[in-house]
Coordinates of C-alpha atoms in Angstrom, one line a residue:
X149 CA 51.3 272.8 317.3
X150 CA 49.6 274.3 313.9
X151 CA 49.6 271.6 311.3
X152 CA 51.6 273.3 307.9
X153 CA 49.6 272.8 304.8
X154 CA 50.1 272.7 301.5
X155 CA 48.1 274.2 298.5
X156 CA 48.3 273.9 295.2
X157 CA 48.5 277.0 293.2
X158 CA 45.3 277.2 290.9
X159 CA 47.3 278.7 287.9
X160 CA 50.6 277.0 288.3
X161 CA 49.9 273.3 289.4
X162 CA 52.9 273.8 291.6
X163 CA 52.2 273.0 295.1
X164 CA 53.1 275.6 297.7
X165 CA 53.8 275.4 301.4
X166 CA 51.9 278.4 303.5
X167 CA 55.2 278.7 305.2
X168 CA 57.4 279.0 302.4
X169 CA 60.3 276.8 301.4
X170 CA 63.1 276.1 304.8
X171 CA 66.2 276.1 302.4
X172 CA 65.8 277.0 298.7
X173 CA 67.6 274.3 296.7
X174 CA 70.6 276.2 295.6
X175 CA 70.8 277.9 292.2
X176 CA 73.1 275.5 288.9
X177 CA 76.1 277.1 288.6
X178 CA 76.0 278.7 285.3
X179 CA 77.8 278.1 282.0
X180 CA 80.4 279.5 279.4
X181 CA 78.0 281.9 277.2
X182 CA 78.3 284.9 275.0
X183 CA 75.7 286.7 274.1
X184 CA 74.7 286.6 269.7
X185 CA 72.2 290.1 270.5
X186 CA 72.3 292.4 273.2
X187 CA 69.4 294.3 273.7
X188 CA 68.4 294.8 270.1
X189 CA 65.4 296.9 269.4
X190 CA 63.2 294.8 266.8
X191 CA 59.4 295.3 265.6
X192 CA 57.2 292.6 264.3
X193 CA 56.7 293.4 260.6
X194 CA 53.1 293.1 258.8
X195 CA 52.4 289.3 258.0
X196 CA 49.3 288.3 255.6
X197 CA 47.5 287.0 258.8
X198 CA 47.6 290.6 260.8
X199 CA 50.4 289.2 263.1
X200 CA 54.2 290.9 262.9
X201 CA 57.2 289.7 263.1
X202 CA 61.2 290.0 262.7
X203 CA 62.8 287.9 260.9
X204 CA 67.5 287.6 261.9
X205 CA 69.2 285.3 259.4
X206 CA 71.8 283.8 260.3
X207 CA 73.4 281.4 257.8
X208 CA 76.5 283.8 256.6
X209 CA 75.9 286.3 259.6
X210 CA 76.5 283.8 263.2
X211 CA 80.0 284.3 262.7
X212 CA 79.5 288.1 262.3
X213 CA 77.0 288.1 265.6
X214 CA 80.2 286.1 267.1
X215 CA 82.4 288.3 266.8
X216 CA 80.8 292.1 267.2
X217 CA 78.0 291.4 270.3
X218 CA 80.0 288.1 272.0
X219 CA 83.8 289.4 271.4
X220 CA 85.1 286.1 270.5
X221 CA 87.9 285.4 268.9
X222 CA 88.3 281.7 268.8
X223 CA 88.7 279.9 265.4
X224 CA 87.2 276.5 267.0
X225 CA 84.6 278.5 268.1
X226 CA 83.3 280.9 265.4
X227 CA 83.9 277.4 262.5
X228 CA 81.4 275.3 264.7
X229 CA 78.8 278.4 264.7
X230 CA 78.8 277.8 260.2
X231 CA 77.3 273.8 260.1
X232 CA 73.6 272.7 262.5
X233 CA 76.5 269.7 263.6
X234 CA 79.1 272.1 264.8
X235 CA 76.4 274.7 265.8
X236 CA 75.3 271.2 268.1
X237 CA 78.6 270.3 269.3
X238 CA 79.4 273.8 270.6
X239 CA 75.1 274.5 272.3
X240 CA 74.0 273.2 275.0
X241 CA 70.8 275.8 275.6
X242 CA 70.0 279.0 274.0
X243 CA 68.8 282.5 276.1
X244 CA 66.3 284.6 275.1
X245 CA 64.9 287.4 276.8
X246 CA 61.8 289.5 275.5
X247 CA 61.3 293.3 276.5
X248 CA 58.3 295.4 275.0
X249 CA 59.0 298.7 274.4
X250 CA 55.8 299.5 272.5
X251 CA 52.1 297.3 272.0
X252 CA 50.6 295.0 272.7
X253 CA 51.1 291.1 274.4
X254 CA 52.5 290.4 277.7
X255 CA 53.7 286.8 275.7
X256 CA 56.3 286.5 272.0
X257 CA 57.0 282.7 270.1
X258 CA 61.0 282.5 269.7
X259 CA 61.7 280.5 266.4
X260 CA 64.9 278.4 266.2
X261 CA 65.2 277.1 262.7
X262 CA 68.0 275.8 260.7
X263 CA 67.7 275.0 257.4
X264 CA 68.1 271.9 255.6
X265 CA 69.5 270.8 252.9
X266 CA 67.0 269.9 251.3
X267 CA 65.0 272.4 250.8
X268 CA 66.7 275.1 253.1
X269 CA 62.3 276.8 254.1
X270 CA 61.2 273.5 255.7
X271 CA 63.5 270.7 255.8
X272 CA 65.7 271.6 258.4
X273 CA 64.5 272.1 262.6
X274 CA 62.0 274.5 263.7
X275 CA 62.6 275.1 267.4
X276 CA 59.0 276.8 268.7
X277 CA 58.8 278.4 272.0
X278 CA 56.5 280.6 274.2
X279 CA 58.5 283.9 275.0
X280 CA 57.1 285.8 277.7
X281 CA 57.6 289.0 277.1
X282 CA 58.6 290.6 281.2
X283 CA 62.3 291.1 280.1
X284 CA 63.0 287.7 282.1
X285 CA 65.0 285.0 280.5
X286 CA 64.0 282.0 279.0
X287 CA 66.4 278.6 278.7
X288 CA 66.1 276.8 276.3
X289 CA 68.2 272.8 276.2
X290 CA 68.4 272.0 273.1
X291 CA 68.7 268.3 274.3
X292 CA 65.2 268.2 274.5
X293 CA 64.0 268.5 270.7
X294 CA 63.9 265.9 268.2
X295 CA 66.6 267.4 265.6
X296 CA 66.3 267.2 261.9
X297 CA 68.7 264.4 259.7
X298 CA 68.4 267.3 257.0
X299 CA 69.6 269.6 258.7
X300 CA 72.3 271.4 257.2
X301 CA 73.5 275.7 258.9
X302 CA 72.0 277.9 261.4
X303 CA 69.6 279.0 258.2
X304 CA 67.4 282.3 261.5
X305 CA 65.6 283.5 264.6
X306 CA 62.1 284.6 264.3
X307 CA 60.8 286.7 267.1
X308 CA 56.6 286.5 266.1
X309 CA 54.0 288.5 267.5
X310 CA 50.0 288.5 268.0
X311 CA 50.1 291.9 266.0
X312 CA 52.1 293.5 263.4
X313 CA 53.8 296.9 264.6
X314 CA 55.1 295.1 268.2
X315 CA 58.0 296.3 269.2
X316 CA 60.3 294.9 271.7
X317 CA 63.9 294.7 273.3
X318 CA 65.8 291.3 272.7
X319 CA 68.4 289.2 273.9
X320 CA 70.1 285.7 272.9
X321 CA 72.4 284.2 274.2
X322 CA 74.2 281.1 273.9
X323 CA 75.0 278.9 276.5
X324 CA 77.9 276.2 276.1
X325 CA 78.8 272.6 276.4
X326 CA 81.0 271.9 279.1
X327 CA 84.6 272.3 277.4
X328 CA 83.8 275.1 275.9
X329 CA 85.8 278.2 277.0
X330 CA 85.0 282.3 276.5
X331 CA 85.7 285.3 277.7
X332 CA 83.7 287.0 280.0
X333 CA 81.2 289.5 278.9
X334 CA 82.0 292.8 278.2
X335 CA 79.5 295.4 276.8
X336 CA 79.7 298.8 275.2
X337 CA 78.8 301.6 277.4
X338 CA 76.9 304.4 276.2
X339 CA 78.1 306.4 272.9
X340 CA 78.8 309.5 273.8
X341 CA 76.6 312.0 271.1
X342 CA 77.9 315.3 272.7
X343 CA 81.6 314.6 273.4
X344 CA 83.6 317.0 271.5
X345 CA 85.3 313.5 270.3
X346 CA 81.6 313.2 267.8
X347 CA 82.1 316.6 266.3
X348 CA 85.4 315.5 264.3
X349 CA 84.0 312.1 264.1
X350 CA 81.5 314.1 261.8
X351 CA 83.9 316.1 260.5
X352 CA 85.8 313.1 258.9
X353 CA 83.0 312.1 257.1
X354 CA 83.3 314.9 254.0
X355 CA 85.1 313.4 251.7
X356 CA 84.8 316.1 250.1
X357 CA 82.0 319.3 249.4
X358 CA 82.6 319.2 245.9
X359 CA 80.3 322.3 244.5
X360 CA 77.4 322.8 246.8
X361 CA 75.8 325.7 244.4
X362 CA 73.2 322.7 243.6
X363 CA 72.8 322.4 247.5
X364 CA 72.4 325.7 248.0
X365 CA 69.7 326.0 245.8
X366 CA 67.5 324.0 247.4
X367 CA 68.8 324.9 250.5
X368 CA 67.5 327.8 249.8
X369 CA 63.7 327.6 247.7
X370 CA 63.4 325.2 250.4
X371 CA 63.9 328.7 252.6
X372 CA 61.7 330.4 251.3
X373 CA 58.9 327.5 251.0
X374 CA 58.8 326.8 247.2
X375 CA 58.3 322.7 247.4
X376 CA 62.4 321.1 247.5
X377 CA 62.2 316.9 247.1
X378 CA 64.3 314.6 248.6
X379 CA 64.4 312.0 247.7
X380 CA 67.1 309.1 248.4
X381 CA 67.7 305.8 246.5
X382 CA 70.3 302.6 247.4
X383 CA 69.9 298.9 249.0
X384 CA 68.9 297.1 252.2
X385 CA 70.5 300.5 254.4
X386 CA 68.5 303.0 252.6
X387 CA 65.3 300.3 252.8
X388 CA 65.6 301.6 256.5
X389 CA 66.8 297.8 257.8
X390 CA 68.4 297.7 261.2
X391 CA 66.0 300.4 262.5
X392 CA 63.0 300.4 264.9
X393 CA 60.7 301.2 263.7
X394 CA 62.1 301.1 259.9
X395 CA 60.3 304.3 259.2
X396 CA 61.1 306.4 261.8
X397 CA 64.1 305.7 262.9
X398 CA 65.7 304.5 258.9
X399 CA 68.7 307.4 258.2
X400 CA 67.1 308.3 255.5
X401 CA 63.9 309.7 257.6
X402 CA 66.1 311.2 260.1
X403 CA 68.7 313.2 257.0
X404 CA 65.1 314.6 255.6
X405 CA 64.3 315.8 259.7
X406 CA 67.3 317.5 259.8
X407 CA 66.9 319.2 256.7
X408 CA 63.4 320.5 257.6
X409 CA 65.3 321.8 260.6
X410 CA 67.4 323.1 258.8
X411 CA 65.5 325.9 256.4
X412 CA 63.2 326.4 260.1
X413 CA 60.3 324.1 258.2
X414 CA 57.9 321.3 259.5
X415 CA 58.3 317.9 257.6
X416 CA 54.5 318.3 256.4
X417 CA 55.2 321.3 254.5
X418 CA 56.8 322.6 251.6
X419 CA 59.3 319.7 251.7
X420 CA 58.5 316.7 250.5
X421 CA 60.7 312.8 250.9
X422 CA 60.9 309.7 248.6
X423 CA 62.5 306.8 250.4
X424 CA 64.2 303.6 247.8
X425 CA 65.8 300.9 249.4
X426 CA 65.7 297.7 248.4
X427 CA 67.5 295.6 250.0
X428 CA 70.3 292.9 248.5
X429 CA 70.1 294.6 244.7
X430 CA 73.1 297.0 243.3
X431 CA 73.2 300.3 241.7
X432 CA 72.4 297.9 238.1
X433 CA 69.1 298.2 240.1
X434 CA 68.6 300.8 240.7
X435 CA 69.5 302.5 237.7
X436 CA 66.5 300.4 236.6
X437 CA 64.2 301.3 239.3
X438 CA 64.8 305.3 239.0
X439 CA 62.5 306.5 237.1
X440 CA 59.6 304.3 238.6
X441 CA 61.0 303.9 242.3
X442 CA 62.4 307.9 242.4
X443 CA 60.5 309.6 240.5
X444 CA 57.5 308.4 240.6
X445 CA 57.0 307.9 236.8
X446 CA 57.5 311.5 235.6
X447 CA 55.4 312.4 239.4
X448 CA 58.3 313.3 241.5
X449 CA 60.8 315.7 240.3
X450 CA 63.5 315.4 243.2
X451 CA 65.8 318.2 244.4
X452 CA 68.3 316.5 246.4
X453 CA 68.7 312.8 246.0
X454 CA 71.2 311.1 247.6
X455 CA 73.5 308.2 247.2
X456 CA 74.2 304.9 248.5
X457 CA 75.2 301.8 246.4
X458 CA 78.6 301.8 248.2
X459 CA 78.4 297.8 250.2
X460 CA 76.3 296.8 247.9
X461 CA 78.4 298.1 244.2
X462 CA 80.1 294.1 244.9
X463 CA 77.7 292.2 242.4
X464 CA 77.9 295.1 239.8
X465 CA 78.3 293.7 236.4
X466 CA 80.3 296.4 235.2
X467 CA 82.3 297.2 238.3
X468 CA 80.9 300.8 239.5
X469 CA 79.6 301.8 235.1
X470 CA 76.1 300.9 236.2
X471 CA 76.9 303.8 238.7
X472 CA 78.1 306.0 236.9
X473 CA 75.5 305.7 234.1
X474 CA 72.6 306.0 237.0
X475 CA 75.0 310.1 238.9
X476 CA 74.6 310.8 235.1
X477 CA 71.3 310.5 234.8
X478 CA 69.6 312.8 238.0
X479 CA 72.3 315.1 237.6
X480 CA 71.1 315.1 233.5
X481 CA 68.0 315.5 234.3
X482 CA 66.3 319.9 233.4
X483 CA 65.7 320.9 237.0
X484 CA 69.1 320.5 238.0
X485 CA 68.6 318.3 241.2
X486 CA 71.9 317.8 244.0
X487 CA 73.3 314.8 244.2
X488 CA 74.6 313.4 247.6
X489 CA 77.4 310.3 247.2
X490 CA 76.8 308.1 250.6
X491 CA 79.2 305.3 251.7
X492 CA 78.0 303.2 253.9
X493 CA 80.0 300.5 256.2
X494 CA 80.3 297.0 256.9
X495 CA 81.3 295.2 260.5
X496 CA 84.3 294.3 258.5
X497 CA 85.2 297.8 258.1
X498 CA 84.5 297.4 254.2
X499 CA 83.0 299.3 251.3
X500 CA 83.2 300.7 248.3
X501 CA 84.1 303.6 248.6
X502 CA 88.1 303.8 246.3
X503 CA 86.4 302.1 243.6
X504 CA 83.0 304.0 243.5
X505 CA 84.4 307.6 244.5
X506 CA 86.3 308.8 241.3
X507 CA 82.2 310.4 239.9
X508 CA 82.1 312.3 242.7
X509 CA 85.3 313.9 241.5
X510 CA 84.9 314.3 238.4
X511 CA 81.6 315.9 238.3
X512 CA 82.7 318.2 241.4
X513 CA 79.8 316.4 243.3
X514 CA 79.6 316.2 247.8
X515 CA 80.1 312.7 249.3
X516 CA 79.9 311.5 252.7
X517 CA 82.3 308.6 254.0
X518 CA 80.3 306.4 257.2
X519 CA 84.0 304.4 257.2
X520 CA 86.2 307.6 257.4
X521 CA 83.5 309.4 260.7
X522 CA 83.9 306.0 262.5
X523 CA 85.7 302.9 261.8
X524 CA 89.4 305.1 263.2
X525 CA 87.3 305.4 266.7
X526 CA 85.3 302.1 266.7
X527 CA 89.4 300.8 268.1
X528 CA 90.6 303.7 270.5
X529 CA 90.2 303.6 273.9
X530 CA 87.0 305.7 275.9
X531 CA 88.6 308.8 276.6
X532 CA 91.0 308.9 273.7
X533 CA 88.4 309.3 270.9
X534 CA 86.1 306.4 271.3
X535 CA 82.6 307.6 270.9
X536 CA 80.8 304.0 270.7
X537 CA 81.8 300.4 269.7
X538 CA 80.7 298.2 267.1
X539 CA 78.4 296.5 268.6
X540 CA 75.7 299.7 269.2
X541 CA 76.7 300.6 266.1
X542 CA 75.5 297.5 263.8
X543 CA 72.5 295.8 263.8
X544 CA 74.1 293.1 262.4
X545 CA 77.6 292.4 260.1
X546 CA 76.0 294.7 257.4
X547 CA 73.2 297.2 259.1
X548 CA 72.8 300.2 261.5
X549 CA 70.8 299.8 264.9
X550 CA 69.1 303.1 265.6
X551 CA 72.8 304.4 266.1
X552 CA 74.2 303.6 263.8
X553 CA 70.9 305.7 261.7
X554 CA 71.2 308.1 264.0
X555 CA 75.2 308.9 262.6
X556 CA 74.1 308.3 259.2
X557 CA 72.2 311.0 259.5
X558 CA 74.0 313.9 261.7
X559 CA 77.0 313.3 259.3
X560 CA 74.7 314.4 256.0
X561 CA 73.6 316.5 258.7
X562 CA 77.2 318.0 259.1
X563 CA 77.6 317.9 255.2
X564 CA 74.3 320.6 254.9
X565 CA 75.4 322.8 257.8
X566 CA 78.4 323.4 256.2
X567 CA 77.2 323.6 253.0
X568 CA 74.9 326.6 254.5
X569 CA 77.5 328.8 255.7
X570 CA 79.4 327.9 252.5
X571 CA 78.8 331.7 250.2
X572 CA 76.4 330.1 247.4
X573 CA 78.2 329.1 244.2
X574 CA 77.9 329.3 240.3
X575 CA 76.1 325.5 239.0
X576 CA 78.7 325.1 236.3
X577 CA 77.7 321.2 235.7
X578 CA 77.3 320.3 232.9
X579 CA 77.2 316.2 232.5
X580 CA 77.9 316.1 228.7
X581 CA 81.4 318.1 228.8
X582 CA 82.1 315.4 231.3
X583 CA 84.4 312.9 230.6
X584 CA 82.0 309.4 232.5
X585 CA 85.3 308.0 234.5
X586 CA 84.1 304.6 234.6
X587 CA 82.1 304.9 232.1
X588 CA 77.9 305.9 231.2
X589 CA 76.9 303.7 228.1
X590 CA 73.5 303.5 230.5
X591 CA 73.2 306.3 231.2
X592 CA 70.2 306.4 229.5
X593 CA 68.4 303.1 230.2
X594 CA 64.6 302.0 230.4
X595 CA 62.6 299.5 232.6
X596 CA 60.5 297.9 230.5
X597 CA 57.9 295.4 232.2
X598 CA 54.3 294.0 231.3
X599 CA 52.3 297.0 232.1
X600 CA 54.0 299.3 229.5
X601 CA 52.5 299.8 226.4
X602 CA 56.2 300.4 223.7
X603 CA 55.6 301.0 220.6
X604 CA 58.8 299.6 219.4
X605 CA 58.4 297.0 221.2
X606 CA 56.8 293.3 220.7
X607 CA 56.0 290.5 223.2
X608 CA 54.7 286.9 223.3
X609 CA 54.1 285.9 226.7
X610 CA 53.8 282.4 225.3
X611 CA 54.0 279.9 229.1
X612 CA 54.8 282.5 230.8
X613 CA 51.3 284.2 230.8
X614 CA 51.5 284.2 234.7
X615 CA 51.1 286.4 237.2
X616 CA 53.8 285.9 240.0
X617 CA 52.7 287.5 243.6
X618 CA 55.0 286.1 245.6
X619 CA 58.3 289.3 245.2
X620 CA 60.4 290.5 247.2
X621 CA 58.4 294.0 249.1
X622 CA 60.1 296.9 250.8
X623 CA 59.2 299.3 253.2
X624 CA 58.8 302.9 250.7
X625 CA 59.0 306.6 252.3
X626 CA 57.2 306.5 256.0
X627 CA 55.1 304.0 254.8
X628 CA 54.9 300.7 257.9
X629 CA 53.7 298.3 254.4
X630 CA 55.9 296.9 251.8
X631 CA 54.9 297.9 248.8
X632 CA 56.2 294.9 246.3
X633 CA 58.4 295.6 243.8
X634 CA 58.0 294.9 240.5
X635 CA 54.3 293.1 240.3
X636 CA 53.8 293.7 236.2
X637 CA 55.8 290.5 235.5
X638 CA 55.0 287.7 233.5
X639 CA 55.3 283.7 235.2
X640 CA 56.8 279.9 233.8
X641 CA 54.4 278.0 236.4
X642 CA 56.0 274.9 235.3
X643 CA 55.2 272.0 232.8
X644 CA 53.3 273.0 230.3
X645 CA 48.5 273.9 229.8
X646 CA 46.2 272.1 228.8
X647 CA 45.9 274.3 226.1
X648 CA 49.2 274.3 225.4
X649 CA 50.8 271.1 222.9
X650 CA 54.3 272.7 223.6
X651 CA 55.9 274.7 226.4
X652 CA 56.5 278.2 224.7
X653 CA 59.0 280.5 225.5
X654 CA 59.0 283.6 226.3
X655 CA 59.6 286.2 222.8
X656 CA 60.5 289.6 222.4
X657 CA 61.5 292.3 219.6
X658 CA 63.2 295.0 220.8
X659 CA 65.4 297.4 219.2
X660 CA 68.3 298.6 220.8
X661 CA 72.0 298.4 221.6
X662 CA 72.5 296.7 225.5
X663 CA 70.6 294.4 227.2
X664 CA 69.4 293.3 230.8
X665 CA 67.4 290.8 232.4
X666 CA 65.6 291.6 235.8
X667 CA 64.5 287.5 237.4
X668 CA 62.8 286.6 240.4
X669 CA 66.0 285.4 242.7
X670 CA 64.3 281.8 245.0
X671 CA 65.1 279.9 247.2
X672 CA 62.3 277.6 247.2
X673 CA 63.3 273.9 245.6
X674 CA 60.6 274.8 243.0
X675 CA 62.3 277.5 240.9
X676 CA 64.9 276.5 237.8
X677 CA 66.7 277.6 235.2
X678 CA 65.9 279.9 232.2
X679 CA 68.1 280.9 229.1
X680 CA 68.0 283.6 227.2
X681 CA 67.9 283.2 223.3
X682 CA 69.1 286.5 221.7
X683 CA 69.3 286.1 217.6
X684 CA 69.2 282.2 218.0
X685 CA 72.8 282.8 220.2
X686 CA 72.8 281.9 224.5
X687 CA 73.6 284.7 226.0
X688 CA 72.8 283.7 229.6
X689 CA 72.2 281.0 231.8
X690 CA 70.3 282.6 234.9
X691 CA 70.0 281.0 237.8
X692 CA 67.1 281.3 240.9
X693 CA 68.5 279.4 243.9
X694 CA 72.2 281.7 243.8
X695 CA 71.4 283.9 246.2
X696 CA 69.2 281.4 248.0
X697 CA 66.5 284.3 248.4
X698 CA 63.1 286.3 247.6
X699 CA 64.9 289.3 245.3
X700 CA 65.7 291.0 242.4
X701 CA 68.8 290.4 240.2
X702 CA 70.2 292.1 237.6
X703 CA 71.9 290.6 234.2
X704 CA 73.1 291.5 231.5
X705 CA 72.6 289.6 228.1
X706 CA 74.5 292.2 225.8
X707 CA 76.1 295.2 225.5
X708 CA 77.9 297.8 223.5
X709 CA 76.5 296.0 219.7
X710 CA 74.8 298.2 217.3
X711 CA 71.2 299.8 217.9
X712 CA 68.8 297.3 215.7
X713 CA 65.9 294.9 215.6
X714 CA 66.8 292.4 218.2
X715 CA 64.6 288.9 218.6
X716 CA 64.9 287.3 222.7
X717 CA 63.1 284.6 224.3
X718 CA 63.9 283.3 227.4
X719 CA 63.2 279.1 227.8
X720 CA 63.5 277.2 230.6
X721 CA 66.9 275.7 231.2
X722 CA 66.2 271.4 228.9
X723 CA 66.0 269.8 232.8
X724 CA 63.8 272.6 233.9
X725 CA 60.7 272.4 232.2
X726 CA 59.2 271.6 235.6
X727 CA 60.2 274.4 238.0
X728 CA 59.3 278.0 238.2
X729 CA 60.3 281.0 236.9
X730 CA 59.9 285.0 236.7
X731 CA 60.8 287.5 234.7
X732 CA 60.6 290.8 236.6
X733 CA 61.4 293.5 233.3
X734 CA 63.9 294.0 231.0
X735 CA 66.1 297.2 231.5
X736 CA 67.0 298.2 227.3
X737 CA 69.3 301.3 225.8
X738 CA 68.4 302.5 222.4

């Protein structure tokens, strides 16, 4: 009888029989589980070291992931997801699948991070595991890791790649501890965008055509070969969040492509593209960014401007007046551009369409509602009007997937085609003759930052003399390289310098009737609060840690005053002198 031999595999270190196993072990019974992310397309955005990272935030979104992707309705399970303690009670292990769709490398690093109580970004547990990008699931047992006592909430998931621009399809599944039960997994089928139901859905997106004269003029100019610029301003959806890659699959670029196709021109001919979306910001900031981010300080004259703030403007202090003012500012331009109001939607079927649509009615503007298009069909059955479910449309509870961005573009494309087929209208709109339905105090608002020299504004930066480089950055136009927002800023870095006897406030003398401060939000413990004093009166305390992440925050200091000379000071709040604070800029109305 031939002797049985075993050899050690040089690559794996495992002992293998030359005859093979006589009886393979029975597989372990799989635990109950549900998906947080399923077949989600991601792309590693560029980092300073050249690597690519896709951030997927959980801190205020994990319940929506569980509801939409995992079909979880059990209140106990949903409640446990909100805290680190509850998460560990509920979750036994995390299943991770990565499959490359574009790019090099055979491995990614999966990172699961708890946010800490002391410092969200530092003091919480981070589980870091290499995962082969081969489409096979890797199961990570949580009991194998040491957890920090400072863990507060599940914070984020990251996929890190050796090279920026790497694209992959990932799934993340939570396997549950014994005693928890969830419904069997069900997955939406493919979206049928060729069905008659889809065309009816697009028809529902048109809130009103209004007077299409300005849009028709832009179409005719583009078709005749004249230069036409199509611009987009809004929040993170306009930035392209959820689209992979963000520059080519976002609704803005897809809408631009549809406009080019309509007029029979290539995207690199006479038709130009401006994308100016900034995540987490309302029209209160949009009206301050417009000249810089859309008009590019006077070098660009847009012919069509799509305005998308219907899911961002809950943070607008004026409850619509800033939105109205932005729209009036755009419409009043000398070249009389067309304005399209776009109402996006969150996964809970919410937006601010009812608040903002009176602006469109007052000025007779085309209005497109993604909410009106998609929400009703979400709740229908296949074959009875359902085109796709929320799992296919939403990337997370706030942002669309590639499919969702495509649908948004198709809704605007539907408007383009209808306007083009209509008899040409006369442009009769004079914004000065229209009473602003929500208020227009900020129509003439201007931005002032450290780069600008304005004769009537004098500044002494005091102890706010540094330049902050750690800023919110966004992908503009067709670029993948993020551009820093408000790089010309004034930063207080904490404490007084050797050449200072005392900490000096930032001071500015300015003639205006309204003033806004733009400051940097931060999740860092090094950020402190600052006070705004005007003519010796404290009007505002700015707290950069309320929102908990690095982004741009506008706040009204005063409004509706006489346009006279005012003395403005920004001082660190007592007790925050050792902290940091960044003034990104100001908005003012003369």
